[in-house]
Tab-separated table of N, CA, C and O and ligand atoms in Angstrom:
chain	number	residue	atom	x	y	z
A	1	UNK	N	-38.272	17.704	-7.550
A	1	UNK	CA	-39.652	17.447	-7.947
A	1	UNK	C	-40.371	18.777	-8.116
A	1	UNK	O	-40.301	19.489	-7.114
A	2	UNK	N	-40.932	19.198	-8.974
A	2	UNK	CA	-41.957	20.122	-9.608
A	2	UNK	C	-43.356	19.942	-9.907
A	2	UNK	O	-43.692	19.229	-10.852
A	3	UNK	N	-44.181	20.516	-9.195
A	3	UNK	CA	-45.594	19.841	-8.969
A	3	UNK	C	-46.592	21.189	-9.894
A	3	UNK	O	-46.480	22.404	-10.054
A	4	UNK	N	-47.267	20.429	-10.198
A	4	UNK	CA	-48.084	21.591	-11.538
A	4	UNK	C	-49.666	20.723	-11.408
A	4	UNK	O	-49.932	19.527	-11.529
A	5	UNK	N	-50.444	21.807	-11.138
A	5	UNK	CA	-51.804	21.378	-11.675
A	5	UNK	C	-52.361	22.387	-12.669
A	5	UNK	O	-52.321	23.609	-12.815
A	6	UNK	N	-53.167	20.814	-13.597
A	6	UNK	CA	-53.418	21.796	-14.713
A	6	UNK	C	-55.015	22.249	-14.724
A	6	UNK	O	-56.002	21.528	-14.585
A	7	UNK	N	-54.935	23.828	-14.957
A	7	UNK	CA	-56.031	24.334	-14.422
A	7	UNK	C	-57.191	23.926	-15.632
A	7	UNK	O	-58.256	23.494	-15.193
A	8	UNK	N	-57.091	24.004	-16.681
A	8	UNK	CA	-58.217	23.443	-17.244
A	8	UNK	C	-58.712	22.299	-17.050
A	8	UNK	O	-59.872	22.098	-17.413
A	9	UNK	N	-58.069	21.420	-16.522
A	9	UNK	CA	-58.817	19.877	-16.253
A	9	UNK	C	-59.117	20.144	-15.213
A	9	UNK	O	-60.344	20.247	-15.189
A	10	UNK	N	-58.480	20.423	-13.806
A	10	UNK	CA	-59.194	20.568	-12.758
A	10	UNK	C	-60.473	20.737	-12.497
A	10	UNK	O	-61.085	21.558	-13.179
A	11	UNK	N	-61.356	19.794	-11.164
A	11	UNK	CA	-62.758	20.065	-11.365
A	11	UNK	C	-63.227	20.905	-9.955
A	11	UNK	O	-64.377	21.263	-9.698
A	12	UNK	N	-61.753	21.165	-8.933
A	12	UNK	CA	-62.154	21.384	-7.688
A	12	UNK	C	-63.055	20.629	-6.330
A	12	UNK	O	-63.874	20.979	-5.479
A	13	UNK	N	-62.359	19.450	-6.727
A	13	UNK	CA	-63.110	18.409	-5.882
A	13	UNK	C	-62.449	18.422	-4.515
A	13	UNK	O	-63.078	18.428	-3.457
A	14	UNK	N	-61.281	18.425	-4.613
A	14	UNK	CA	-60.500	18.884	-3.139
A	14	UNK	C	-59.487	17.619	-3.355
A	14	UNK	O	-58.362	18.106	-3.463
A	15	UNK	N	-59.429	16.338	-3.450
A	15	UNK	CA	-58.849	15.506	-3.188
A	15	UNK	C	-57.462	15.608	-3.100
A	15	UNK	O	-57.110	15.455	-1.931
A	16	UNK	N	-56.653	15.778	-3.764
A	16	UNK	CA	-55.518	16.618	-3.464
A	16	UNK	C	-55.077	17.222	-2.294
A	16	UNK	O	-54.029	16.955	-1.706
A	17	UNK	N	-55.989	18.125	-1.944
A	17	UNK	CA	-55.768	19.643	-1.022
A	17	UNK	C	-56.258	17.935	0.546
A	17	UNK	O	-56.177	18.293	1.721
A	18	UNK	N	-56.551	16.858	0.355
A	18	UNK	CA	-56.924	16.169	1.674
A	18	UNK	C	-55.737	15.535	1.692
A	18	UNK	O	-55.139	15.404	2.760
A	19	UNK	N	-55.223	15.048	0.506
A	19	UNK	CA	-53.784	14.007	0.732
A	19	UNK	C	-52.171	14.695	1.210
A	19	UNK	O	-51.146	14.275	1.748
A	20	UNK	N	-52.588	15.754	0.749
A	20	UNK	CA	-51.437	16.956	0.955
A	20	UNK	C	-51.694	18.169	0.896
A	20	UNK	O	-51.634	18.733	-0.197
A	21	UNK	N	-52.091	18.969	2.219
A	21	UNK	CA	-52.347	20.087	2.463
A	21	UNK	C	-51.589	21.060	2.130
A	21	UNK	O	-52.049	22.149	1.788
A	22	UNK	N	-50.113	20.752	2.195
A	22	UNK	CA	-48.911	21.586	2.768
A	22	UNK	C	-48.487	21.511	1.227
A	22	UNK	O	-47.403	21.987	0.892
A	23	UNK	N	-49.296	20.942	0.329
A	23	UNK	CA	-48.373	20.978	-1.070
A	23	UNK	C	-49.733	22.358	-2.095
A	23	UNK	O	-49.508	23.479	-2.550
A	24	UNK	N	-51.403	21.268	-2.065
A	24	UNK	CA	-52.345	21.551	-2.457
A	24	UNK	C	-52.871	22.387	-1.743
A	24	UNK	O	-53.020	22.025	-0.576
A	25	UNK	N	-53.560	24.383	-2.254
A	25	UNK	CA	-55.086	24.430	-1.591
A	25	UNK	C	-56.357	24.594	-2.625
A	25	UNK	O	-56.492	24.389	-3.831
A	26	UNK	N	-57.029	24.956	-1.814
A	26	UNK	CA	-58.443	25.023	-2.821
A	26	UNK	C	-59.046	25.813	-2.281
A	26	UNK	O	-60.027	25.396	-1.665
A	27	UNK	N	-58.743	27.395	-2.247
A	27	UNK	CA	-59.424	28.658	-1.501
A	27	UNK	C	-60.954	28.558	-1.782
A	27	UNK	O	-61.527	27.997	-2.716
A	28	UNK	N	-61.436	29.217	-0.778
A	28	UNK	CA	-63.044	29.096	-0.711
A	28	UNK	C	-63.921	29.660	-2.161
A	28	UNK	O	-65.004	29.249	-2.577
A	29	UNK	N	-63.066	30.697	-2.718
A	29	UNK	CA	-63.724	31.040	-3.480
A	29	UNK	C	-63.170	30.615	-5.088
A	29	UNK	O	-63.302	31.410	-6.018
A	30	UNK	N	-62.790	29.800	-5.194
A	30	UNK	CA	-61.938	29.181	-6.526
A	30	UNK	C	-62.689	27.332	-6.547
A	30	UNK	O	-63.112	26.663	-5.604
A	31	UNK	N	-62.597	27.020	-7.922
A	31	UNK	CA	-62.907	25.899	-7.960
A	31	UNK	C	-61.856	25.049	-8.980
A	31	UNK	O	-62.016	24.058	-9.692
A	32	UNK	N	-60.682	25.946	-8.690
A	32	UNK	CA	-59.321	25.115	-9.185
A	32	UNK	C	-58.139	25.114	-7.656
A	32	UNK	O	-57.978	25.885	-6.710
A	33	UNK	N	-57.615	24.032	-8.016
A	33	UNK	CA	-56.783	23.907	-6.516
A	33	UNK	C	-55.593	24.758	-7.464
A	33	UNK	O	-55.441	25.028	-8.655
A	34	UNK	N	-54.875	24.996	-6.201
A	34	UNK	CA	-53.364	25.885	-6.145
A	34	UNK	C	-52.542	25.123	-6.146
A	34	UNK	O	-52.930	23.997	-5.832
A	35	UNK	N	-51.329	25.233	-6.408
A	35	UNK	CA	-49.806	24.765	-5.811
A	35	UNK	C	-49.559	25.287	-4.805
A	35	UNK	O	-49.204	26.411	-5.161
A	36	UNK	N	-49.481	25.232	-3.452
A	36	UNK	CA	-48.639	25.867	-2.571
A	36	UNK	C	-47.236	25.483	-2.392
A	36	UNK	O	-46.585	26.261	-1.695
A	37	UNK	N	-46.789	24.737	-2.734
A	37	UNK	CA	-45.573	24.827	-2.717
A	37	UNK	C	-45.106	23.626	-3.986
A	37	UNK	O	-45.184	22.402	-4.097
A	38	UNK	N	-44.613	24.720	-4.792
A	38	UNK	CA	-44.269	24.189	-6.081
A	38	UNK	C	-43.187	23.462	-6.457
A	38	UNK	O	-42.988	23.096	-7.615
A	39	UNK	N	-42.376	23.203	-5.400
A	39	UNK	CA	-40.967	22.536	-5.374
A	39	UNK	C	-40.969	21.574	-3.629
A	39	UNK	O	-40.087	21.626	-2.772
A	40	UNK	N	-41.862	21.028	-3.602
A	40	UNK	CA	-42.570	20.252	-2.089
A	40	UNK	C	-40.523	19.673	-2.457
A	40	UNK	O	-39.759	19.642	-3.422
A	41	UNK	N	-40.476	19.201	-0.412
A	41	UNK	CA	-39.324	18.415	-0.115
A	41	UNK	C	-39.417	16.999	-0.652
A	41	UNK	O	-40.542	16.583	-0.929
A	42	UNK	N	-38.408	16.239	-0.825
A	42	UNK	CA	-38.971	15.093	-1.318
A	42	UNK	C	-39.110	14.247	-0.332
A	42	UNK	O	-39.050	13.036	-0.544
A	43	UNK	N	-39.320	14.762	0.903
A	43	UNK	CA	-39.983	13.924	1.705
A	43	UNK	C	-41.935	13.905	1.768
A	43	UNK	O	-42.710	13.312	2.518
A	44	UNK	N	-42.153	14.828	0.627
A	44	UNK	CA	-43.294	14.805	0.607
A	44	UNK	C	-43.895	13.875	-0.794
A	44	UNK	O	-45.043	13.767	-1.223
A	45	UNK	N	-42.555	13.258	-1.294
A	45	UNK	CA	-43.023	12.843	-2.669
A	45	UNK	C	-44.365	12.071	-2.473
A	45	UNK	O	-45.387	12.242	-3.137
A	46	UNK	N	-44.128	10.911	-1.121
A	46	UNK	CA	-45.460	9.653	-1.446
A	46	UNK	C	-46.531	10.603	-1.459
A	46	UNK	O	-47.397	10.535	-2.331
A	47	UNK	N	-46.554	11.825	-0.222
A	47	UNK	CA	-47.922	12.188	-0.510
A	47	UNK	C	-48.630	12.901	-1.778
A	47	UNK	O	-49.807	12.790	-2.119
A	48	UNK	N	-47.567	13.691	-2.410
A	48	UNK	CA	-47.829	14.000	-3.765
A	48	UNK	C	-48.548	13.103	-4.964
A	48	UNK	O	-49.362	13.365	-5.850
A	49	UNK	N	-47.819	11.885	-4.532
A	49	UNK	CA	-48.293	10.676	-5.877
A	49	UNK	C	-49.777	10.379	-5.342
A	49	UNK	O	-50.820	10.162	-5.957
A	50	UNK	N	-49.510	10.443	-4.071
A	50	UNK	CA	-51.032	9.644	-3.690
A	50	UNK	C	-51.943	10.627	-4.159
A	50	UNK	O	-52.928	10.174	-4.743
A	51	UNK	N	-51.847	12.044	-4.032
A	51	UNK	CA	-52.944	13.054	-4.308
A	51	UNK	C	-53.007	12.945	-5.772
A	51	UNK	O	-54.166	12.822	-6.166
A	52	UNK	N	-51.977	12.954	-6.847
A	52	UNK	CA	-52.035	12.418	-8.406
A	52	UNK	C	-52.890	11.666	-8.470
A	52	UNK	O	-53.982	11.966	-8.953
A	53	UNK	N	-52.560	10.297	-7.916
A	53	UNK	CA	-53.440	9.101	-7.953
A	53	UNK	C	-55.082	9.231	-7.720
A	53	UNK	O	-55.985	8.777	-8.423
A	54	UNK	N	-55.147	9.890	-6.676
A	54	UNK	CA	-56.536	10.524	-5.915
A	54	UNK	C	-57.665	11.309	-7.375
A	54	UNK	O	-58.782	11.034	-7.815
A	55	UNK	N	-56.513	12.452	-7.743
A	55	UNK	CA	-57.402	12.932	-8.701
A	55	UNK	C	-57.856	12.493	-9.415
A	55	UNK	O	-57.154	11.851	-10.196
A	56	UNK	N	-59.292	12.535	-9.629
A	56	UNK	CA	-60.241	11.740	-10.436
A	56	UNK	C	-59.866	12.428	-12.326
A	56	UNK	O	-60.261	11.782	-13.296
A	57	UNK	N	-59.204	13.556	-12.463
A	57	UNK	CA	-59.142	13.907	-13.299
A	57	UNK	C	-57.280	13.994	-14.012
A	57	UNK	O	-56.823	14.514	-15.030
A	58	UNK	N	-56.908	13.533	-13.346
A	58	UNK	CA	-55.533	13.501	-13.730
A	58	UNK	C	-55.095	14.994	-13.898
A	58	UNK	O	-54.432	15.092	-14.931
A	59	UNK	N	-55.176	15.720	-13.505
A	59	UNK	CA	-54.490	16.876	-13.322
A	59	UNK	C	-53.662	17.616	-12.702
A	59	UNK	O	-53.421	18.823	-12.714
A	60	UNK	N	-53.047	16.271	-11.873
A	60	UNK	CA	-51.680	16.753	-11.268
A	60	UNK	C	-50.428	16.221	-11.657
A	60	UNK	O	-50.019	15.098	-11.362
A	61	UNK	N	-49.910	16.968	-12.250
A	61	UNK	CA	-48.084	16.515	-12.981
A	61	UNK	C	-47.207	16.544	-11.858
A	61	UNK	O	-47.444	17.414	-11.019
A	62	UNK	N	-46.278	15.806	-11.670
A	62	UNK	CA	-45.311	15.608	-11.338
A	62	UNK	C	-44.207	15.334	-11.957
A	62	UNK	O	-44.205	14.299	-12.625
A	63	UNK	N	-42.884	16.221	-11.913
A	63	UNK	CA	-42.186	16.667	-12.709
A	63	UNK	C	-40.664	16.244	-11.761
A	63	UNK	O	-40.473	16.418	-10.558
A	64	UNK	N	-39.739	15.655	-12.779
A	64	UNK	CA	-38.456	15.042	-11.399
A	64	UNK	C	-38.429	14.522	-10.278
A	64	UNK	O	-37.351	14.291	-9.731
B	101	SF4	S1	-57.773	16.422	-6.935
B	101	SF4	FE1	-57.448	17.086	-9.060
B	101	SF4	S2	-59.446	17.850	-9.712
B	101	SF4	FE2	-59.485	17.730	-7.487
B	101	SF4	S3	-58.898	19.784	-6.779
B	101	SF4	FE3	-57.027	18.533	-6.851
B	101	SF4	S4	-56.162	18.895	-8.883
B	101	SF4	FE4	-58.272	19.587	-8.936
C-alpha cells in the first residue's frame, strides 16, 4: 500500500492526521498534511481508509 496526499486539494483540516497519526501529520506551521509514512504496514490499512473516507476533500490516494 502507497499512501499519497494530494497537496493541491488539501484544505488542512486535520482529519486524517486524527484517524491515523502514525501515517498523517499536519505541522503547526503548514496547512497541507504530510505522509509520514508512505508505505504504512498493512496493518494500518483500516485506519488509512477511514482517514480517506474522513477527508472532506478527497485527497488521500491509496495505492495497492
Ligand atoms: S483530511 Fe484531507 S484535507 Fe484534511 S488535512 Fe488530511 S488530507 Fe488534508
Amino acid at each position: 500500500m502507497k499512501v499519497i496526499v494530494d497537496s493541491a486539494r488539501c484544505n488542512g483540516h486535520g482529519e486524517c492526521v486524527i484517524e491515523a497519526p502514525d501515517v498523517f501529520d499536519l505541522p503547526d506551521d503548514s496547512d497541507v498534511a504530510l505522509v509520514r509514512d508512505e508505505f504504512p504496514d498493512g496493518a494500518r490499512r483500516a485506519a488509512v481508509e477511514r482517514a480517506a473516507a474522513m477527508c472532506p476533500v478527497a485527497a488521500i490516494l491509496i495505492e495497492g
